[in-house]
Amino acid sequence: KQEVTQIPAALSVPEGENLVLNCSFTDSAIYNLQWFRQDPGKGLTSLLLIQSSQREQTSGRLNASLDKSSGRSTLYIAASQPGDSATYLCAGDNTDKLIFGTGTRLQVFP
Amino acid sequence: EAQVTQNPRYLITVTGKKLTVTCSQNMNHEYMSWYRQDPGLGLRQIYYSMNVEVTDKGDVPEGYKVSRKEKRNFPLILESPSPNQTSLYFCASSLGLQSYEQYFGPGTRLTVT
């Protein structure tokens, strides 16, 4: 059964730090990988989608990479800001479902 | 504006009283799904639908029903809610499952007493 682990579970950093969030799958047979942001009590907002033929995606200060051979993805956040404080979730899809990790709770303080 | 809407956003009910949570999307998406989110367990899929009149069970379908009579709507039905169904529920949609971005609704916080 596919399981998704996100490390670290929680992270508290000062503003301006560069961050790396990790996501790993027990079964590397995933097609696509998506990173989401969730604010407390709110829905999920898609940040980046890495399709099966791609290895990374970038949007502003965010960069996500996917190594399918090892079943690992990383989300890199450059020059973190207090507004980046949220829970970050990764999710991979196989044939018929999206499987989520339990998330990394990030707090960026001024 | 492209969006997924859910109603109600908050609901407190009693055990056994049937309820429906509506989900609607305006993006002509074929794939729709329901998730529940619980502390320590993350997001788990309840049901999904690949297209109109096509639905299938996810990981935790017990106690739930769904229907997909039209493309834009995918209601979640709890025929006889129980306290263990107290959770935060999310509806999501996309053009398809693979290679397409998933769009999530704002969530419905359900409490069953």
Coordinates of N, CA and C in Angstrom, one line a residue:
Chain A
K1 N 0.8 -1.2 0.0 CA 0.0 0.0 0.0 C 0.9 1.2 0.0
Q2 N 0.5 2.2 -0.9 CA 1.3 3.4 -1.0 C 1.2 4.2 0.3
E3 N 2.3 4.7 0.8 CA 2.3 5.6 1.9 C 3.2 6.8 1.6
V4 N 2.9 7.9 2.1 CA 3.6 9.1 1.8 C 4.1 9.7 3.1
T5 N 5.3 10.0 3.2 CA 5.9 10.6 4.4 C 6.5 12.0 4.1
Q6 N 6.2 12.9 5.0 CA 6.7 14.3 4.8 C 7.6 14.6 6.0
I7 N 8.7 15.1 5.7 CA 9.7 15.5 6.7 C 10.2 16.9 6.4
P8 N 10.3 17.8 7.5 CA 9.9 17.5 8.8 C 8.4 17.7 9.0
A9 N 7.8 17.2 10.1 CA 6.4 17.4 10.4 C 6.1 18.8 10.7
A10 N 7.0 19.5 11.3 CA 6.8 20.9 11.7 C 8.2 21.7 11.6
L11 N 8.1 22.9 11.3 CA 9.3 23.7 11.1 C 9.0 25.2 11.4
S12 N 9.9 25.8 12.2 CA 9.8 27.2 12.6 C 11.1 27.9 12.3
V13 N 11.0 28.9 11.5 CA 12.2 29.5 11.0 C 12.1 31.1 11.0
P14 N 13.2 31.8 11.1 CA 13.1 33.2 10.9 C 12.9 33.6 9.5
E15 N 12.3 34.8 9.3 CA 12.1 35.3 7.9 C 13.4 35.4 7.2
G16 N 13.4 35.0 5.9 CA 14.6 35.2 5.0 C 15.3 33.9 4.8
E17 N 15.0 32.8 5.6 CA 15.7 31.5 5.4 C 15.2 30.8 4.1
N18 N 16.1 30.1 3.5 CA 15.8 29.2 2.4 C 15.4 27.8 3.0
L19 N 14.3 27.2 2.6 CA 13.8 26.0 3.2 C 13.7 24.9 2.2
V20 N 13.8 23.7 2.7 CA 13.6 22.5 1.9 C 12.6 21.6 2.7
L21 N 11.5 21.3 2.0 CA 10.5 20.3 2.6 C 10.6 19.0 1.8
N22 N 10.5 17.9 2.4 CA 10.7 16.6 1.8 C 9.4 15.8 1.8
C23 N 9.3 15.0 0.7 CA 8.2 14.1 0.6 C 8.7 12.8 -0.1
S24 N 8.3 11.7 0.5 CA 8.8 10.4 0.0 C 7.6 9.4 -0.1
F25 N 7.7 8.5 -1.1 CA 6.6 7.5 -1.3 C 7.2 6.1 -1.1
T26 N 6.4 5.2 -0.5 CA 6.9 3.9 -0.4 C 7.0 3.1 -1.7
D27 N 6.0 3.5 -2.6 CA 6.0 2.9 -3.9 C 6.3 4.0 -4.9
S28 N 7.4 3.8 -5.6 CA 7.8 4.9 -6.5 C 7.0 5.0 -7.8
A29 N 6.0 4.1 -7.9 CA 5.2 4.1 -9.2 C 4.1 5.1 -9.1
I30 N 4.5 6.4 -9.1 CA 3.5 7.4 -9.2 C 3.6 8.1 -10.5
Y31 N 2.6 8.7 -11.0 CA 2.6 9.4 -12.3 C 3.0 10.9 -12.1
N32 N 2.2 11.5 -11.3 CA 2.4 13.0 -11.1 C 2.5 13.3 -9.6
L33 N 3.1 14.5 -9.3 CA 3.3 14.9 -8.0 C 2.8 16.3 -7.8
Q34 N 2.0 16.6 -6.9 CA 1.4 17.9 -6.7 C 1.7 18.4 -5.3
W35 N 2.1 19.7 -5.1 CA 2.3 20.3 -3.8 C 1.2 21.3 -3.6
F36 N 0.6 21.2 -2.4 CA -0.5 22.1 -1.9 C -0.1 22.9 -0.7
R37 N -0.8 24.0 -0.6 CA -0.7 24.8 0.7 C -2.0 24.8 1.3
Q38 N -2.1 24.7 2.6 CA -3.3 24.7 3.4 C -3.2 25.7 4.6
D39 N -4.0 26.7 4.6 CA -4.0 27.6 5.7 C -5.0 27.1 6.7
P40 N -4.8 27.4 8.0 CA -5.7 26.9 9.1 C -7.2 27.0 8.8
G41 N -7.9 25.9 8.8 CA -9.3 25.9 8.6 C -9.8 26.2 7.2
K42 N -8.8 26.2 6.3 CA -9.2 26.5 4.9 C -8.9 25.3 4.0
G43 N -9.3 25.5 2.7 CA -9.1 24.5 1.7 C -7.6 24.4 1.2
L44 N -7.4 23.6 0.3 CA -6.1 23.4 -0.3 C -5.9 24.2 -1.5
T45 N -4.7 24.9 -1.6 CA -4.4 25.6 -2.8 C -3.3 24.9 -3.5
S46 N -3.4 24.6 -4.8 CA -2.4 24.0 -5.5 C -1.2 25.0 -5.8
L47 N 0.0 24.5 -5.5 CA 1.2 25.3 -5.7 C 1.9 25.0 -7.0
L48 N 2.2 23.7 -7.1 CA 3.0 23.2 -8.2 C 2.6 21.8 -8.6
L49 N 2.5 21.5 -9.9 CA 2.2 20.2 -10.4 C 3.4 19.7 -11.2
I50 N 4.0 18.6 -10.9 CA 5.0 18.0 -11.7 C 4.4 16.8 -12.4
Q51 N 4.3 16.9 -13.7 CA 3.7 15.9 -14.5 C 4.7 14.8 -14.7
S52 N 4.2 13.6 -15.2 CA 5.1 12.4 -15.2 C 6.3 12.6 -16.1
S53 N 6.2 13.4 -17.1 CA 7.4 13.6 -18.0 C 8.4 14.7 -17.5
Q54 N 8.0 15.3 -16.4 CA 8.8 16.4 -15.9 C 9.6 16.0 -14.7
R55 N 10.6 16.8 -14.4 CA 11.4 16.5 -13.2 C 11.3 17.7 -12.2
E56 N 11.0 18.8 -12.6 CA 10.8 19.9 -11.7 C 9.9 21.0 -12.2
Q57 N 9.4 21.8 -11.3 CA 8.6 23.0 -11.7 C 8.9 24.1 -10.8
T58 N 8.8 25.3 -11.3 CA 9.1 26.5 -10.6 C 8.0 27.5 -10.7
S59 N 7.7 28.2 -9.5 CA 6.7 29.3 -9.5 C 7.2 30.3 -8.5
G60 N 7.7 31.5 -9.0 CA 8.2 32.5 -8.1 C 9.3 32.0 -7.2
R61 N 9.1 32.1 -5.9 CA 10.1 31.6 -4.9 C 10.1 30.1 -4.6
L62 N 9.2 29.4 -5.3 CA 9.0 28.0 -5.1 C 9.6 27.2 -6.2
N63 N 10.2 26.1 -5.8 CA 10.7 25.1 -6.8 C 10.5 23.7 -6.3
A64 N 9.9 22.9 -7.1 CA 9.6 21.5 -6.6 C 10.3 20.6 -7.6
S65 N 10.9 19.5 -7.1 CA 11.6 18.5 -8.0 C 11.0 17.2 -7.6
L66 N 11.1 16.3 -8.6 CA 10.6 14.9 -8.4 C 11.7 13.9 -8.9
D67 N 12.1 13.0 -8.1 CA 12.9 11.9 -8.5 C 12.1 10.6 -8.4
K68 N 11.6 10.2 -9.6 CA 10.7 9.0 -9.6 C 11.4 7.7 -9.2
S69 N 12.7 7.7 -9.6 CA 13.4 6.4 -9.3 C 13.5 6.1 -7.8
S70 N 13.6 7.2 -7.0 CA 13.7 7.0 -5.6 C 12.3 7.3 -4.9
G71 N 11.3 7.8 -5.6 CA 10.1 8.1 -5.0 C 10.1 9.3 -4.1
R72 N 10.9 10.3 -4.4 CA 11.1 11.4 -3.5 C 10.9 12.8 -4.3
S73 N 10.3 13.7 -3.5 CA 10.1 15.0 -4.0 C 10.5 16.0 -3.0
T74 N 11.1 17.2 -3.4 CA 11.4 18.2 -2.5 C 10.7 19.5 -3.0
L75 N 10.3 20.3 -2.0 CA 9.8 21.7 -2.2 C 10.8 22.7 -1.6
Y76 N 11.3 23.5 -2.5 CA 12.3 24.5 -2.0 C 11.6 25.9 -2.0
I77 N 11.7 26.5 -0.8 CA 11.1 27.9 -0.7 C 12.3 28.8 -0.4
A78 N 12.4 29.8 -1.3 CA 13.5 30.7 -1.2 C 13.1 32.0 -0.4
A79 N 14.0 32.5 0.4 CA 13.7 33.7 1.1 C 12.4 33.8 1.7
S80 N 12.2 32.9 2.7 CA 10.8 32.7 3.3 C 10.3 34.0 3.9
Q81 N 9.0 34.1 3.9 CA 8.3 35.3 4.5 C 7.2 34.8 5.5
P82 N 6.8 35.7 6.4 CA 5.8 35.3 7.3 C 4.5 34.8 6.6
G83 N 4.2 35.4 5.5 CA 3.0 34.9 4.7 C 3.1 33.5 4.2
D84 N 4.3 32.9 4.2 CA 4.5 31.5 3.8 C 4.0 30.5 4.9
S85 N 3.7 31.0 6.1 CA 3.3 30.2 7.2 C 2.0 29.5 6.8
A86 N 2.0 28.2 6.8 CA 0.9 27.3 6.4 C 1.3 25.9 6.6
T87 N 0.4 24.9 6.3 CA 0.8 23.5 6.2 C 1.0 23.2 4.7
Y88 N 2.0 22.5 4.4 CA 2.4 22.1 3.0 C 2.2 20.6 2.8
L89 N 1.4 20.3 1.8 CA 1.1 18.9 1.6 C 1.6 18.5 0.2
C90 N 2.1 17.3 0.1 CA 2.4 16.7 -1.2 C 1.4 15.6 -1.5
A91 N 1.2 15.3 -2.7 CA 0.2 14.3 -3.1 C 0.7 13.7 -4.5
G92 N 0.7 12.4 -4.5 CA 1.0 11.7 -5.8 C -0.2 10.9 -6.3
D93 N -0.3 10.7 -7.6 CA -1.4 10.0 -8.1 C -0.8 8.7 -8.8
N94 N -1.6 7.6 -8.6 CA -1.4 6.4 -9.4 C -2.5 6.2 -10.3
T95 N -3.1 5.0 -10.5 CA -4.0 4.8 -11.5 C -5.4 5.5 -11.3
D96 N -5.8 5.6 -10.0 CA -7.2 6.1 -9.9 C -7.3 7.0 -8.6
K97 N -6.2 7.4 -8.0 CA -6.4 8.2 -6.8 C -5.2 9.0 -6.5
L98 N -5.5 10.0 -5.7 CA -4.4 10.9 -5.2 C -4.1 10.5 -3.8
I99 N -2.9 10.3 -3.5 CA -2.5 9.9 -2.1 C -1.7 11.0 -1.5
F100 N -2.2 11.5 -0.3 CA -1.6 12.6 0.4 C -0.6 12.2 1.5
G101 N 0.4 13.1 1.7 CA 1.2 13.0 2.9 C 0.5 13.7 4.0
T102 N 1.0 13.6 5.2 CA 0.4 14.2 6.4 C 0.8 15.7 6.6
G103 N 1.7 16.2 5.8 CA 2.0 17.6 5.7 C 3.2 18.0 6.6
T104 N 3.7 19.2 6.3 CA 4.7 19.9 7.1 C 4.1 21.2 7.5
R105 N 4.0 21.5 8.8 CA 3.5 22.7 9.3 C 4.6 23.7 9.4
L106 N 4.6 24.8 8.6 CA 5.6 25.8 8.6 C 5.2 27.0 9.3
Q107 N 6.1 27.6 10.1 CA 5.9 28.9 10.7 C 7.1 29.7 10.4
V108 N 6.9 30.9 9.8 CA 8.0 31.8 9.5 C 7.7 33.0 10.4
F109 N 8.7 33.3 11.3 CA 8.5 34.5 12.1 C 9.3 35.7 11.7
P110 N 8.8 36.9 12.0 CA 9.5 38.1 11.5 C 10.9 38.3 12.3
Chain B
E1 N -15.3 33.4 -12.1 CA -14.2 32.8 -11.4 C -14.3 31.3 -11.3
A2 N -13.2 30.6 -11.7 CA -13.2 29.2 -11.6 C -13.1 28.8 -10.2
Q3 N -14.1 27.9 -9.8 CA -14.0 27.5 -8.4 C -14.9 26.3 -8.1
V4 N -14.6 25.7 -6.9 CA -15.3 24.6 -6.4 C -16.0 25.1 -5.1
T5 N -17.3 25.0 -5.1 CA -18.1 25.5 -3.9 C -18.7 24.3 -3.1
Q6 N -18.7 24.5 -1.8 CA -19.3 23.5 -1.0 C -20.3 24.2 0.0
N7 N -21.4 23.5 0.3 CA -22.4 23.9 1.2 C -23.0 22.8 2.0
P8 N -23.2 23.0 3.3 CA -22.8 24.2 4.1 C -21.3 24.2 4.4
R9 N -20.8 25.2 4.9 CA -19.4 25.3 5.4 C -19.2 24.7 6.8
Y10 N -20.3 24.9 7.6 CA -20.2 24.4 8.9 C -21.6 23.7 9.2
L11 N -21.5 22.6 9.9 CA -22.8 21.9 10.2 C -22.6 21.1 11.5
I12 N -23.5 21.3 12.4 CA -23.6 20.5 13.6 C -24.9 19.7 13.6
T13 N -24.9 18.4 13.7 CA -26.1 17.6 13.6 C -26.0 16.5 14.7
V14 N -27.1 15.8 14.7 CA -27.2 14.7 15.7 C -27.1 13.3 15.0
T15 N -26.7 12.3 15.8 CA -26.6 11.0 15.2 C -27.9 10.5 14.6
G16 N -27.7 10.0 13.3 CA -28.9 9.4 12.7 C -29.7 10.3 11.8
K17 N -29.4 11.6 11.8 CA -30.2 12.5 11.0 C -29.5 12.7 9.6
K18 N -30.2 12.2 8.6 CA -29.6 12.3 7.3 C -29.2 13.7 6.8
L19 N -28.1 13.8 6.2 CA -27.6 15.1 5.7 C -26.9 14.9 4.3
T20 N -26.9 16.1 3.6 CA -26.2 16.1 2.3 C -25.3 17.3 2.3
V21 N -24.1 17.1 1.8 CA -23.2 18.2 1.6 C -23.0 18.4 0.1
T22 N -23.3 19.6 -0.4 CA -23.3 19.8 -1.8 C -21.9 20.2 -2.3
C23 N -21.6 19.9 -3.5 CA -20.3 20.3 -4.1 C -20.6 20.6 -5.6
S24 N -20.2 21.8 -6.0 CA -20.4 22.2 -7.4 C -19.1 22.8 -7.9
Q25 N -18.8 22.5 -9.2 CA -17.7 23.2 -9.9 C -18.1 23.8 -11.2
N26 N -17.5 24.9 -11.6 CA -17.9 25.6 -12.8 C -16.8 25.5 -13.9
M27 N -16.0 24.5 -13.8 CA -14.8 24.4 -14.8 C -15.0 23.3 -15.8
N28 N -16.2 22.7 -15.8 CA -16.5 21.6 -16.8 C -15.5 20.4 -16.5
H29 N -15.1 20.2 -15.3 CA -14.2 19.1 -15.0 C -14.9 17.7 -15.0
E30 N -14.2 16.7 -15.4 CA -14.8 15.4 -15.4 C -14.6 14.6 -14.1
Y31 N -13.5 14.8 -13.5 CA -13.1 14.1 -12.3 C -13.5 14.9 -11.1
M32 N -14.2 14.3 -10.1 CA -14.5 14.9 -8.9 C -14.4 13.9 -7.8
S33 N -14.0 14.4 -6.6 CA -13.8 13.4 -5.5 C -14.1 14.1 -4.1
W34 N -14.3 13.3 -3.1 CA -14.5 13.8 -1.8 C -13.4 13.2 -0.9
Y35 N -13.0 14.0 0.0 CA -12.0 13.6 1.0 C -12.4 14.0 2.4
R36 N -11.9 13.3 3.4 CA -12.1 13.8 4.8 C -10.7 14.0 5.3
Q37 N -10.6 15.0 6.2 CA -9.3 15.3 6.8 C -9.4 15.2 8.3
D38 N -8.6 14.4 8.9 CA -8.6 14.2 10.4 C -7.2 14.3 10.9
P39 N -7.1 14.9 12.1 CA -5.7 15.1 12.7 C -4.9 13.8 12.8
G40 N -3.7 13.8 12.3 CA -2.9 12.7 12.4 C -3.1 11.6 11.3
L41 N -4.2 11.8 10.6 CA -4.5 10.8 9.5 C -4.4 11.4 8.1
G42 N -4.3 12.7 8.0 CA -4.2 13.4 6.8 C -5.5 13.3 6.0
L43 N -5.4 13.5 4.7 CA -6.5 13.5 3.8 C -6.8 12.1 3.2
R44 N -8.0 11.6 3.4 CA -8.3 10.3 2.9 C -9.5 10.4 1.9
Q45 N -9.4 9.7 0.8 CA -10.4 9.8 -0.2 C -11.6 8.9 0.2
I46 N -12.8 9.5 0.0 CA -14.1 8.8 0.4 C -14.7 8.1 -0.9
Y47 N -15.0 8.9 -1.9 CA -15.5 8.5 -3.2 C -14.9 9.4 -4.2
Y48 N -14.9 8.9 -5.5 CA -14.5 9.7 -6.6 C -15.4 9.3 -7.8
S49 N -15.4 10.2 -8.8 CA -16.2 10.1 -10.0 C -15.4 10.5 -11.2
M50 N -15.3 9.6 -12.1 CA -14.5 9.9 -13.3 C -15.3 10.6 -14.4
N51 N -16.7 10.5 -14.2 CA -17.5 11.3 -15.2 C -19.0 11.1 -14.7
V52 N -19.9 11.6 -15.4 CA -21.3 11.5 -15.1 C -21.7 10.1 -15.0
E53 N -22.5 9.7 -13.9 CA -23.0 8.4 -13.7 C -21.9 7.3 -13.4
V54 N -20.7 7.8 -13.2 CA -19.6 6.9 -12.9 C -18.9 7.3 -11.6
T55 N -19.2 6.4 -10.5 CA -18.6 6.7 -9.2 C -17.9 5.4 -8.7
D56 N -17.0 5.6 -7.8 CA -16.3 4.5 -7.3 C -15.8 4.8 -5.9
K57 N -15.6 3.8 -5.1 CA -15.2 3.9 -3.7 C -13.7 4.3 -3.6
G58 N -13.4 5.2 -2.6 CA -12.1 5.5 -2.3 C -11.6 4.6 -1.1
D59 N -10.8 5.2 -0.2 CA -10.3 4.4 0.9 C -11.2 4.3 2.1
V60 N -12.1 5.2 2.3 CA -13.0 5.2 3.5 C -14.4 5.5 3.1
P61 N -15.0 4.6 2.3 CA -16.4 4.9 1.8 C -17.5 4.5 2.8
E62 N -17.2 3.8 3.8 CA -18.3 3.3 4.7 C -19.1 4.4 5.4
G63 N -20.4 4.3 5.3 CA -21.2 5.4 5.9 C -21.6 6.5 5.0
Y64 N -21.1 6.5 3.7 CA -21.3 7.6 2.8 C -21.9 7.1 1.5
K65 N -22.6 8.0 0.8 CA -23.1 7.8 -0.5 C -22.8 9.0 -1.4
V66 N -22.7 8.8 -2.7 CA -22.5 9.9 -3.6 C -23.4 9.7 -4.8
S67 N -23.6 10.7 -5.6 CA -24.2 10.6 -6.9 C -23.6 11.6 -7.9
R68 N -23.7 11.3 -9.2 CA -23.1 12.2 -10.2 C -24.1 12.2 -11.3
K69 N -25.2 12.9 -11.1 CA -26.2 12.9 -12.2 C -25.9 14.0 -13.2
E70 N -25.1 15.0 -12.9 CA -24.7 16.0 -13.8 C -23.3 16.3 -13.6
K71 N -22.6 16.8 -14.6 CA -21.2 17.0 -14.5 C -20.7 17.9 -13.4
R72 N -21.4 19.0 -13.2 CA -21.0 20.0 -12.3 C -21.2 19.7 -10.8
N73 N -22.1 18.8 -10.4 CA -22.4 18.5 -9.1 C -22.1 17.1 -8.6
F74 N -21.6 17.1 -7.3 CA -21.2 15.8 -6.8 C -21.5 15.8 -5.3
P75 N -22.8 15.6 -4.9 CA -23.1 15.7 -3.5 C -22.7 14.5 -2.7
L76 N -22.4 14.7 -1.4 CA -22.0 13.7 -0.5 C -23.1 13.5 0.5
I77 N -23.6 12.3 0.6 CA -24.8 12.0 1.5 C -24.4 11.1 2.6
L78 N -24.8 11.5 3.8 CA -24.6 10.7 5.0 C -26.0 10.3 5.5
E79 N -26.3 9.0 5.2 CA -27.7 8.5 5.5 C -28.0 8.5 7.0
S80 N -27.1 8.1 7.7 CA -27.3 8.0 9.2 C -25.9 8.3 9.9
P81 N -25.7 9.6 10.0 CA -24.4 10.1 10.5 C -24.1 9.6 11.9
S82 N -22.8 9.3 12.2 CA -22.4 8.9 13.5 C -21.2 9.8 14.0
P83 N -21.0 9.8 15.3 CA -19.9 10.7 15.8 C -18.5 10.5 15.1
N84 N -18.2 9.3 14.6 CA -16.9 9.1 14.0 C -16.8 9.7 12.6
Q85 N -17.9 10.3 12.2 CA -17.9 11.0 10.9 C -17.7 12.5 11.1
T86 N -17.5 12.9 12.3 CA -17.1 14.3 12.6 C -15.7 14.5 12.0
S87 N -15.6 15.5 11.1 CA -14.4 15.7 10.4 C -14.5 16.9 9.5
L88 N -13.4 17.2 8.8 CA -13.4 18.3 7.8 C -13.4 17.7 6.5
Y89 N -14.4 18.0 5.7 CA -14.6 17.4 4.4 C -14.3 18.3 3.2
F90 N -13.6 17.8 2.2 CA -13.2 18.6 1.1 C -13.7 17.9 -0.2
C91 N -14.2 18.7 -1.1 CA -14.6 18.3 -2.5 C -13.5 18.8 -3.4
A92 N -13.1 18.0 -4.4 CA -12.1 18.4 -5.4 C -12.5 18.1 -6.8
S93 N -12.0 18.8 -7.7 CA -12.3 18.5 -9.1 C -11.0 18.7 -10.0
S94 N -11.0 18.1 -11.1 CA -10.0 18.3 -12.1 C -10.4 17.8 -13.5
L95 N -9.7 18.2 -14.5 CA -10.0 17.7 -15.8 C -10.0 16.2 -15.9
G96 N -9.0 15.6 -15.3 CA -8.8 14.2 -15.2 C -8.1 13.9 -13.9
L97 N -7.7 12.7 -13.7 CA -6.9 12.4 -12.5 C -5.4 12.7 -12.7
Q98 N -4.9 12.1 -13.8 CA -3.5 12.1 -14.0 C -3.1 13.4 -14.8
S99 N -2.0 14.0 -14.4 CA -1.5 15.1 -15.1 C -2.3 16.4 -15.1
Y100 N -3.3 16.4 -14.2 CA -4.1 17.6 -14.2 C -4.1 18.2 -12.7
E101 N -4.1 19.5 -12.6 CA -4.1 20.1 -11.3 C -5.5 19.9 -10.7
Q102 N -5.4 19.6 -9.4 CA -6.6 19.4 -8.6 C -7.1 20.7 -7.9
Y103 N -8.4 21.0 -8.0 CA -8.9 22.2 -7.4 C -9.8 21.8 -6.2
F104 N -9.6 22.4 -5.1 CA -10.3 22.0 -3.9 C -11.3 23.1 -3.5
G105 N -12.4 22.6 -2.9 CA -13.4 23.5 -2.3 C -12.9 24.0 -1.0
P106 N -13.6 24.9 -0.3 CA -13.2 25.5 0.9 C -13.3 24.6 2.2
G107 N -14.0 23.5 2.0 CA -14.2 22.6 3.2 C -15.5 22.8 3.9
T108 N -16.0 21.7 4.5 CA -17.2 21.6 5.3 C -16.8 21.0 6.6
R109 N -16.9 21.7 7.7 CA -16.6 21.2 9.0 C -17.9 20.6 9.6
L110 N -17.9 19.3 9.7 CA -19.1 18.6 10.2 C -18.9 18.1 11.6
T111 N -19.8 18.3 12.5 CA -19.8 17.8 13.9 C -21.1 17.0 14.1
V112 N -20.9 15.7 14.5 CA -22.0 14.8 14.7 C -22.0 14.5 16.2
T113 N -23.1 14.9 16.9 CA -23.1 14.7 18.4 C -24.0 13.5 18.7

